Amino acid sequence: MLSPIDALREQITARLTTFDRRQVPPAGGVRRAAVTVCVLEDDERSPYVIVIRRAARGRNPGQWALPGGRLDEGERPVEAALRELAEETGVTGVEVAGLLDDFVTDSGFVITPVVAFGGRQEPVPDAREVASVHPVPLDRFLEPGVPRWQGGLLQMPLGPSIVIHAPTGAILWQFAEVALRGREQRVFDVRQPHWTRT
């Protein structure tokens, strides 16, 4: 008999396998990035997703994000997502469950979201890029009021001081709908606040 976390991993993998993912075809001049929606387990084997707060300097200072970054030359999105996850949080040896839709940002990046399971690991932020790492229990994604809309903008209120906007908020909303609820949800038309467009 499967443990609850193993059953969850199988269910999410099955849902992402049958999901008709929208992919932006490779093309010259397109700037590409990848992020990981990484599911870990606490000591009670309760699943949670890690979100990070960017360091006060560098790209997108102080913003909420998923571990991730630009693709290196010749790198594939999954490779980049897992490399960035390891560099920014120290989480390694994850099992990829599948991918969500590519998200095209207002600044011209194509972000590929990778969903992965990492078991029991303690994320450690890389101080050069990450101010802090925060666990968000999977149940939180399914609570009433998540997501919410303010002034036509998506907000994912995922903790007492965690409110995440697009593009990261859009990716997490699609994760909640497709992977956790088993529904089809597209997020390509979700608007970004102006201050996320750097």
CSV table of C-alpha atoms in Angstrom, one decimal:
chain,number,residue,atom,x,y,z
A,1,MET,CA,0.0,0.0,0.0
A,2,LEU,CA,1.3,3.4,-1.0
A,3,SER,CA,2.0,6.0,1.7
A,4,PRO,CA,0.0,9.3,1.4
A,5,ILE,CA,3.0,11.2,0.0
A,6,ASP,CA,3.7,8.4,-2.6
A,7,ALA,CA,0.0,8.3,-3.6
A,8,LEU,CA,0.1,12.1,-4.0
A,9,ARG,CA,3.2,11.9,-6.1
A,10,GLU,CA,1.6,9.3,-8.4
A,11,GLN,CA,-1.6,11.3,-8.7
A,12,ILE,CA,0.2,14.5,-9.6
A,13,THR,CA,2.5,12.8,-12.0
A,14,ALA,CA,-0.5,11.2,-13.7
A,15,ARG,CA,-2.3,14.5,-14.0
A,16,LEU,CA,0.7,16.3,-15.4
A,17,THR,CA,1.3,13.4,-17.9
A,18,THR,CA,-2.2,13.8,-19.4
A,19,PHE,CA,-2.1,17.6,-19.2
A,20,ASP,CA,-1.9,19.2,-22.7
A,21,ARG,CA,0.9,21.5,-21.9
A,22,ARG,CA,1.3,24.7,-23.9
A,23,GLN,CA,4.9,25.2,-24.9
A,24,VAL,CA,6.6,28.1,-26.6
A,25,PRO,CA,8.7,26.7,-29.4
A,26,PRO,CA,12.4,27.3,-29.3
A,27,ALA,CA,13.4,30.3,-31.4
A,28,GLY,CA,16.4,32.5,-31.7
A,29,GLY,CA,16.4,35.6,-29.5
A,30,VAL,CA,13.9,34.2,-27.0
A,31,ARG,CA,15.1,34.6,-23.5
A,32,ARG,CA,14.3,31.5,-21.5
A,33,ALA,CA,14.1,30.7,-17.8
A,34,ALA,CA,12.9,27.8,-15.7
A,35,VAL,CA,11.6,27.4,-12.2
A,36,THR,CA,10.8,24.5,-9.9
A,37,VAL,CA,7.6,24.0,-8.0
A,38,CYS,CA,9.3,21.7,-5.5
A,39,VAL,CA,7.3,19.6,-3.1
A,40,LEU,CA,9.1,18.5,0.0
A,41,GLU,CA,8.0,16.7,3.2
A,42,ASP,CA,8.3,17.8,6.8
A,43,ASP,CA,9.1,15.4,9.7
A,44,GLU,CA,5.5,14.3,9.8
A,45,ARG,CA,5.6,13.6,6.0
A,46,SER,CA,3.2,16.4,5.3
A,47,PRO,CA,3.9,17.9,1.9
A,48,TYR,CA,4.7,21.5,1.3
A,49,VAL,CA,6.0,23.7,-1.6
A,50,ILE,CA,9.0,26.0,-1.1
A,51,VAL,CA,8.9,29.6,-2.1
A,52,ILE,CA,11.8,32.0,-1.8
A,53,ARG,CA,12.2,35.7,-1.1
A,54,ARG,CA,14.8,37.1,-3.4
A,55,ALA,CA,17.8,38.8,-1.9
A,56,ALA,CA,17.6,42.6,-1.5
A,57,ARG,CA,20.1,43.0,-4.4
A,58,GLY,CA,20.2,41.6,-7.8
A,59,ARG,CA,17.3,40.7,-10.1
A,60,ASN,CA,13.8,41.2,-8.7
A,61,PRO,CA,15.1,42.3,-5.2
A,62,GLY,CA,12.8,41.3,-2.3
A,63,GLN,CA,10.2,39.6,-4.5
A,64,TRP,CA,8.5,36.3,-3.8
A,65,ALA,CA,9.5,33.6,-6.3
A,66,LEU,CA,10.1,30.0,-7.1
A,67,PRO,CA,13.7,28.7,-7.2
A,68,GLY,CA,14.8,29.3,-10.8
A,69,GLY,CA,16.6,31.4,-13.3
A,70,ARG,CA,17.8,31.8,-16.8
A,71,LEU,CA,18.9,28.8,-19.0
A,72,ASP,CA,22.6,28.5,-19.7
A,73,GLU,CA,23.8,28.1,-23.3
A,74,GLY,CA,22.6,24.7,-24.6
A,75,GLU,CA,20.7,23.9,-21.4
A,76,ARG,CA,17.2,22.4,-21.4
A,77,PRO,CA,14.5,23.8,-19.1
A,78,VAL,CA,14.3,20.9,-16.7
A,79,GLU,CA,18.1,20.9,-16.3
A,80,ALA,CA,18.1,24.6,-15.7
A,81,ALA,CA,15.2,24.4,-13.2
A,82,LEU,CA,16.9,21.7,-11.1
A,83,ARG,CA,20.3,23.4,-11.3
A,84,GLU,CA,18.8,26.6,-10.0
A,85,LEU,CA,16.9,24.7,-7.3
A,86,ALA,CA,20.2,23.2,-6.1
A,87,GLU,CA,22.1,26.5,-6.3
A,88,GLU,CA,19.5,28.6,-4.5
A,89,THR,CA,18.2,26.2,-1.9
A,90,GLY,CA,20.6,23.2,-1.7
A,91,VAL,CA,17.8,20.8,-2.6
A,92,THR,CA,19.0,18.0,-4.9
A,93,GLY,CA,18.0,14.5,-6.0
A,94,VAL,CA,14.5,15.4,-6.9
A,95,GLU,CA,12.0,13.4,-9.0
A,96,VAL,CA,10.4,15.3,-11.8
A,97,ALA,CA,6.6,14.8,-11.9
A,98,GLY,CA,5.9,16.9,-15.0
A,99,LEU,CA,5.7,20.4,-16.5
A,100,LEU,CA,3.1,23.2,-16.5
A,101,ASP,CA,2.4,25.7,-19.3
A,102,ASP,CA,5.2,28.0,-20.4
A,103,PHE,CA,4.5,31.5,-19.1
A,104,VAL,CA,5.6,34.5,-21.2
A,105,THR,CA,6.4,37.5,-19.0
A,106,ASP,CA,5.9,41.1,-19.8
A,107,SER,CA,9.7,41.5,-19.8
A,108,GLY,CA,9.9,38.9,-22.6
A,109,PHE,CA,11.1,35.8,-20.7
A,110,VAL,CA,9.6,32.4,-21.4
A,111,ILE,CA,9.4,30.6,-18.0
A,112,THR,CA,9.0,26.8,-18.0
A,113,PRO,CA,7.6,25.5,-14.6
A,114,VAL,CA,8.9,22.1,-13.5
A,115,VAL,CA,7.0,20.2,-10.8
A,116,ALA,CA,9.3,17.9,-8.7
A,117,PHE,CA,9.3,15.9,-5.5
A,118,GLY,CA,12.3,16.0,-3.2
A,119,GLY,CA,11.3,14.0,-0.1
A,120,ARG,CA,12.6,15.1,3.3
A,121,GLN,CA,15.3,17.8,2.8
A,122,GLU,CA,16.1,21.0,4.7
A,123,PRO,CA,16.3,23.8,2.2
A,124,VAL,CA,19.2,26.2,2.8
A,125,PRO,CA,19.1,29.6,1.1
A,126,ASP,CA,22.1,30.8,-0.9
A,127,ALA,CA,22.6,34.2,0.7
A,128,ARG,CA,23.9,35.7,-2.6
A,129,GLU,CA,20.5,35.2,-4.3
A,130,VAL,CA,18.0,34.2,-1.7
A,131,ALA,CA,17.0,36.1,1.5
A,132,SER,CA,14.8,33.3,2.8
A,133,VAL,CA,13.0,30.0,2.0
A,134,HIS,CA,9.5,29.5,3.2
A,135,PRO,CA,7.3,26.3,3.3
A,136,VAL,CA,3.7,26.5,2.0
A,137,PRO,CA,1.6,23.5,3.0
A,138,LEU,CA,-0.2,22.0,0.0
A,139,ASP,CA,-3.5,22.5,1.9
A,140,ARG,CA,-3.0,26.2,1.8
A,141,PHE,CA,-3.3,26.3,-2.0
A,142,LEU,CA,-6.8,24.8,-1.7
A,143,GLU,CA,-8.2,27.1,1.0
A,144,PRO,CA,-11.1,29.6,0.3
A,145,GLY,CA,-9.8,32.9,-0.9
A,146,VAL,CA,-6.8,31.4,-2.8
A,147,PRO,CA,-6.5,32.9,-5.3
A,148,ARG,CA,-8.0,36.3,-4.9
A,149,TRP,CA,-8.3,39.2,-7.3
A,150,GLN,CA,-7.5,42.8,-6.4
A,151,GLY,CA,-7.9,45.5,-9.0
A,152,GLY,CA,-7.9,42.9,-11.7
A,153,LEU,CA,-4.6,41.4,-10.5
A,154,LEU,CA,-4.2,37.8,-9.3
A,155,GLN,CA,-2.9,37.4,-5.7
A,156,MET,CA,-2.0,34.1,-4.1
A,157,PRO,CA,-2.2,34.7,-0.3
A,158,LEU,CA,-0.1,31.7,0.9
A,159,GLY,CA,0.8,32.8,4.4
A,160,PRO,CA,0.5,35.6,7.0
A,161,SER,CA,3.0,37.7,5.1
A,162,ILE,CA,3.2,35.8,1.8
A,163,VAL,CA,1.2,37.3,-1.1
A,164,ILE,CA,2.5,36.3,-4.5
A,165,HIS,CA,1.6,38.0,-7.8
A,166,ALA,CA,2.1,36.9,-11.4
A,167,PRO,CA,4.2,35.5,-12.9
A,168,THR,CA,5.0,33.3,-9.9
A,169,GLY,CA,1.4,33.6,-8.6
A,170,ALA,CA,0.0,32.5,-12.0
A,171,ILE,CA,2.3,29.5,-12.1
A,172,LEU,CA,1.3,28.5,-8.5
A,173,TRP,CA,-2.4,28.9,-9.4
A,174,GLN,CA,-2.0,26.6,-12.3
A,175,PHE,CA,-0.2,24.1,-10.1
A,176,ALA,CA,-3.0,24.2,-7.6
A,177,GLU,CA,-5.7,23.7,-10.3
A,178,VAL,CA,-4.0,21.2,-12.5
A,179,ALA,CA,-1.8,19.2,-10.2
A,180,LEU,CA,-3.8,19.4,-6.9
A,181,ARG,CA,-7.4,19.7,-8.1
A,182,GLY,CA,-7.1,17.8,-11.4
A,183,ARG,CA,-8.7,20.7,-13.4
A,184,GLU,CA,-7.6,22.4,-16.6
A,185,GLN,CA,-6.6,26.0,-16.0
A,186,ARG,CA,-4.7,28.3,-18.3
A,187,VAL,CA,-2.9,31.3,-17.0
A,188,PHE,CA,-1.3,32.9,-20.1
A,189,ASP,CA,-3.6,35.9,-19.9
A,190,VAL,CA,-2.9,36.7,-16.2
A,191,ARG,CA,-1.7,40.3,-15.9
A,192,GLN,CA,1.5,41.1,-14.0
A,193,PRO,CA,1.8,44.1,-11.7
A,194,HIS,CA,4.2,46.7,-13.1
A,195,TRP,CA,6.8,46.2,-10.4
A,196,THR,CA,7.3,42.5,-11.4
A,197,ARG,CA,8.4,43.4,-15.0
A,198,THR,CA,12.1,43.8,-14.4
